[in-house]
Amino acid sequence: GVNAEYMGDILPNDFFNSTLKGVSVDCSVISSLLEELLPSLYVALHRESQCLTAITSSWFLSLFINVFPHSTTMRLWDCLFVEGCVILHRATLGFLKMHETQLLRIVEQGEIAGLMQFLQTEAASMFDAKRLLKMATSEIKLAKSKQSLKFDGVRQKVRMAMDEPAVVLGHSDSDE
């Protein structure tokens, strides 16, 4: 397994604690970035309630284990250890961008179960880590330094909103 001490240096301290606040924050960050970078997909997925959170939270909690093939997951982990947790967001956004047209079509047809199945099938067959990383970096149209700054800013904004009582996911500070 992955040594928790190493992950503590890479992921937010509250990523795997009992509240999973770090995961909630990062799911909200994905939502914010998706709204800006892939607005049509954002609107479509948000019509379906917590669909995006259900997808991204399981991906983040598992750090993509059993999501992508082993070789792709290990390549993402290489990037995770070098770049930090921003790779979780870049890979997620890149993967969604790669399949944006199909995802929009599935959501328009009202096939939410089909959406989850499509994502699971496509992710399981994503053997081309290089293609995924290229999409995550070049097609998302944010330079690496700008993206890191933007990511940190969005994460800080989301964290501040979550620290207010009963703001996100119905949790107040007293629930923690």
C-alpha positions as a Markdown table, in Angstrom:
| # | Residue | x | y | z |
|---|---|---|---|---|
| 1 | Gly | 0.0 | 0.0 | 0.0 |
| 2 | Val | 0.9 | 3.6 | -0.2 |
| 3 | Asn | 2.6 | 5.0 | 2.9 |
| 4 | Ala | 0.3 | 7.4 | 4.6 |
| 5 | Glu | 3.2 | 9.7 | 5.6 |
| 6 | Tyr | 4.0 | 10.3 | 1.9 |
| 7 | Met | 0.4 | 11.0 | 1.0 |
| 8 | Gly | 0.2 | 13.4 | 3.9 |
| 9 | Asp | 2.8 | 15.5 | 2.3 |
| 10 | Ile | 1.0 | 15.5 | -1.1 |
| 11 | Leu | -2.7 | 15.5 | -0.2 |
| 12 | Pro | -4.6 | 17.9 | 2.1 |
| 13 | Asn | -4.4 | 16.7 | 5.8 |
| 14 | Asp | -8.2 | 16.2 | 5.9 |
| 15 | Phe | -8.3 | 14.2 | 2.6 |
| 16 | Phe | -8.7 | 10.8 | 4.3 |
| 17 | Asn | -9.8 | 11.8 | 7.8 |
| 18 | Ser | -13.2 | 10.9 | 9.3 |
| 19 | Thr | -14.9 | 14.0 | 7.8 |
| 20 | Leu | -13.4 | 13.6 | 4.3 |
| 21 | Lys | -13.5 | 17.4 | 4.1 |
| 22 | Gly | -10.5 | 17.4 | 1.7 |
| 23 | Val | -12.3 | 15.2 | -0.7 |
| 24 | Ser | -15.4 | 17.4 | -0.5 |
| 25 | Val | -13.3 | 20.4 | -1.1 |
| 26 | Asp | -11.6 | 18.9 | -4.1 |
| 27 | Cys | -15.0 | 17.7 | -5.6 |
| 28 | Ser | -16.2 | 21.3 | -5.3 |
| 29 | Val | -13.0 | 22.5 | -6.9 |
| 30 | Ile | -13.7 | 20.2 | -9.9 |
| 31 | Ser | -17.2 | 21.5 | -10.1 |
| 32 | Ser | -15.9 | 25.1 | -10.2 |
| 33 | Leu | -13.3 | 24.4 | -12.8 |
| 34 | Leu | -15.7 | 22.4 | -14.9 |
| 35 | Glu | -18.1 | 25.3 | -14.8 |
| 36 | Glu | -15.4 | 27.5 | -16.2 |
| 37 | Leu | -13.7 | 25.2 | -18.6 |
| 38 | Leu | -16.5 | 22.9 | -19.8 |
| 39 | Pro | -19.6 | 24.9 | -19.2 |
| 40 | Ser | -22.0 | 22.7 | -21.3 |
| 41 | Leu | -21.0 | 19.6 | -19.5 |
| 42 | Tyr | -21.2 | 21.4 | -16.1 |
| 43 | Val | -24.8 | 22.4 | -16.8 |
| 44 | Ala | -25.7 | 18.9 | -18.0 |
| 45 | Leu | -24.2 | 17.1 | -15.0 |
| 46 | His | -25.6 | 19.6 | -12.5 |
| 47 | Arg | -29.1 | 19.0 | -13.7 |
| 48 | Glu | -28.6 | 15.5 | -12.4 |
| 49 | Ser | -28.1 | 16.5 | -8.8 |
| 50 | Gln | -25.0 | 15.0 | -7.1 |
| 51 | Cys | -23.9 | 13.1 | -10.2 |
| 52 | Leu | -20.6 | 14.8 | -10.5 |
| 53 | Thr | -19.8 | 14.5 | -6.8 |
| 54 | Ala | -20.6 | 10.8 | -6.9 |
| 55 | Ile | -18.2 | 10.3 | -9.8 |
| 56 | Thr | -15.3 | 12.5 | -8.6 |
| 57 | Ser | -15.4 | 11.5 | -4.9 |
| 58 | Ser | -15.0 | 7.9 | -5.6 |
| 59 | Trp | -12.1 | 8.6 | -8.0 |
| 60 | Phe | -10.4 | 10.9 | -5.5 |
| 61 | Leu | -10.8 | 8.5 | -2.6 |
| 62 | Ser | -9.3 | 5.7 | -4.5 |
| 63 | Leu | -6.7 | 7.9 | -6.2 |
| 64 | Phe | -7.9 | 6.3 | -9.4 |
| 65 | Ile | -7.2 | 2.7 | -8.3 |
| 66 | Asn | -9.7 | 0.4 | -10.1 |
| 67 | Val | -10.8 | 3.4 | -12.1 |
| 68 | Phe | -8.1 | 3.4 | -14.8 |
| 69 | Pro | -5.9 | 0.5 | -15.8 |
| 70 | His | -3.0 | -0.2 | -13.5 |
| 71 | Ser | -0.4 | 1.3 | -16.0 |
| 72 | Thr | -2.4 | 4.5 | -16.3 |
| 73 | Thr | -3.0 | 4.8 | -12.6 |
| 74 | Met | 0.7 | 4.3 | -11.9 |
| 75 | Arg | 1.6 | 7.1 | -14.4 |
| 76 | Leu | -0.9 | 9.4 | -12.7 |
| 77 | Trp | 0.7 | 8.5 | -9.4 |
| 78 | Asp | 4.1 | 9.4 | -10.8 |
| 79 | Cys | 2.6 | 12.8 | -11.6 |
| 80 | Leu | 0.9 | 13.0 | -8.2 |
| 81 | Phe | 4.3 | 12.6 | -6.4 |
| 82 | Val | 5.9 | 15.2 | -8.6 |
| 83 | Glu | 3.1 | 17.8 | -9.1 |
| 84 | Gly | 0.9 | 17.2 | -6.1 |
| 85 | Cys | -2.8 | 16.7 | -6.0 |
| 86 | Val | -3.5 | 19.1 | -8.8 |
| 87 | Ile | -3.0 | 16.1 | -11.1 |
| 88 | Leu | -6.2 | 14.6 | -9.7 |
| 89 | His | -8.1 | 17.5 | -11.0 |
| 90 | Arg | -6.2 | 17.8 | -14.3 |
| 91 | Ala | -6.7 | 14.0 | -15.0 |
| 92 | Thr | -10.4 | 14.2 | -14.1 |
| 93 | Leu | -11.0 | 17.3 | -16.3 |
| 94 | Gly | -9.0 | 15.9 | -19.1 |
| 95 | Phe | -10.9 | 12.6 | -19.0 |
| 96 | Leu | -14.2 | 14.4 | -19.0 |
| 97 | Lys | -13.1 | 16.7 | -21.8 |
| 98 | Met | -12.1 | 13.6 | -23.9 |
| 99 | His | -15.6 | 12.2 | -23.6 |
| 100 | Glu | -17.6 | 15.5 | -23.4 |
| 101 | Thr | -19.6 | 14.9 | -26.6 |
| 102 | Gln | -20.7 | 11.4 | -25.5 |
| 103 | Leu | -21.4 | 12.5 | -22.0 |
| 104 | Leu | -23.6 | 15.3 | -23.2 |
| 105 | Arg | -25.5 | 12.9 | -25.4 |
| 106 | Ile | -26.1 | 10.4 | -22.6 |
| 107 | Val | -27.3 | 13.1 | -20.2 |
| 108 | Glu | -29.6 | 14.6 | -22.8 |
| 109 | Gln | -31.2 | 11.1 | -23.2 |
| 110 | Gly | -31.7 | 11.0 | -19.4 |
| 111 | Glu | -29.6 | 7.9 | -19.0 |
| 112 | Ile | -27.9 | 8.5 | -15.7 |
| 113 | Ala | -27.2 | 4.8 | -15.1 |
| 114 | Gly | -25.9 | 4.7 | -18.6 |
| 115 | Leu | -23.7 | 7.7 | -17.8 |
| 116 | Met | -22.1 | 6.0 | -14.8 |
| 117 | Gln | -21.6 | 2.8 | -16.9 |
| 118 | Phe | -20.1 | 4.7 | -19.8 |
| 119 | Leu | -17.6 | 6.5 | -17.5 |
| 120 | Gln | -16.6 | 3.2 | -15.8 |
| 121 | Thr | -16.1 | 1.4 | -19.1 |
| 122 | Glu | -14.2 | 4.2 | -20.8 |
| 123 | Ala | -12.0 | 4.8 | -17.7 |
| 124 | Ala | -11.2 | 1.0 | -17.5 |
| 125 | Ser | -10.1 | 1.1 | -21.1 |
| 126 | Met | -7.9 | 4.3 | -20.8 |
| 127 | Phe | -4.6 | 2.6 | -21.4 |
| 128 | Asp | -3.1 | 5.6 | -23.1 |
| 129 | Ala | -1.9 | 7.6 | -20.1 |
| 130 | Lys | 0.1 | 9.9 | -22.4 |
| 131 | Arg | -3.1 | 10.9 | -24.3 |
| 132 | Leu | -4.9 | 11.5 | -21.0 |
| 133 | Leu | -2.1 | 13.7 | -19.7 |
| 134 | Lys | -1.9 | 15.6 | -22.9 |
| 135 | Met | -5.6 | 16.3 | -22.8 |
| 136 | Ala | -5.3 | 17.2 | -19.1 |
| 137 | Thr | -2.5 | 19.8 | -19.8 |
| 138 | Ser | -2.9 | 21.1 | -23.3 |
| 139 | Glu | -6.6 | 20.9 | -24.1 |
| 140 | Ile | -7.8 | 22.3 | -20.8 |
| 141 | Lys | -6.1 | 25.6 | -22.0 |
| 142 | Leu | -4.5 | 26.7 | -18.8 |
| 143 | Ala | -0.7 | 27.0 | -18.5 |
| 144 | Lys | 0.7 | 24.9 | -15.7 |
| 145 | Ser | 1.8 | 27.8 | -13.5 |
| 146 | Lys | -1.5 | 29.6 | -14.1 |
| 147 | Gln | -3.4 | 26.4 | -13.5 |
| 148 | Ser | -1.7 | 25.8 | -10.2 |
| 149 | Leu | -2.4 | 29.3 | -9.1 |
| 150 | Lys | -6.0 | 29.1 | -10.2 |
| 151 | Phe | -6.3 | 25.7 | -8.5 |
| 152 | Asp | -5.0 | 27.0 | -5.2 |
| 153 | Gly | -7.3 | 30.0 | -5.4 |
| 154 | Val | -10.4 | 27.9 | -6.1 |
| 155 | Arg | -9.4 | 25.5 | -3.4 |
| 156 | Gln | -8.9 | 28.3 | -0.8 |
| 157 | Lys | -12.3 | 29.9 | -1.8 |
| 158 | Val | -14.1 | 26.5 | -1.5 |
| 159 | Arg | -12.4 | 25.8 | 1.9 |
| 160 | Met | -13.5 | 29.2 | 3.2 |
| 161 | Ala | -17.1 | 28.6 | 2.1 |
| 162 | Met | -17.0 | 25.1 | 3.7 |
| 163 | Asp | -15.9 | 26.6 | 7.0 |
| 164 | Glu | -19.1 | 28.6 | 7.2 |
| 165 | Pro | -21.8 | 26.7 | 9.0 |
| 166 | Ala | -24.1 | 24.5 | 6.9 |
| 167 | Val | -22.8 | 25.7 | 3.5 |
| 168 | Val | -21.6 | 22.6 | 1.6 |
| 169 | Leu | -23.2 | 19.1 | 1.6 |
| 170 | Gly | -25.3 | 20.0 | 4.6 |
| 171 | His | -22.3 | 19.7 | 7.0 |
| 172 | Ser | -21.8 | 22.4 | 9.6 |
| 173 | Asp | -18.6 | 22.8 | 11.6 |
| 174 | Ser | -20.4 | 21.2 | 14.6 |
| 175 | Asp | -20.8 | 18.0 | 12.4 |
| 176 | Glu | -17.0 | 17.6 | 12.2 |
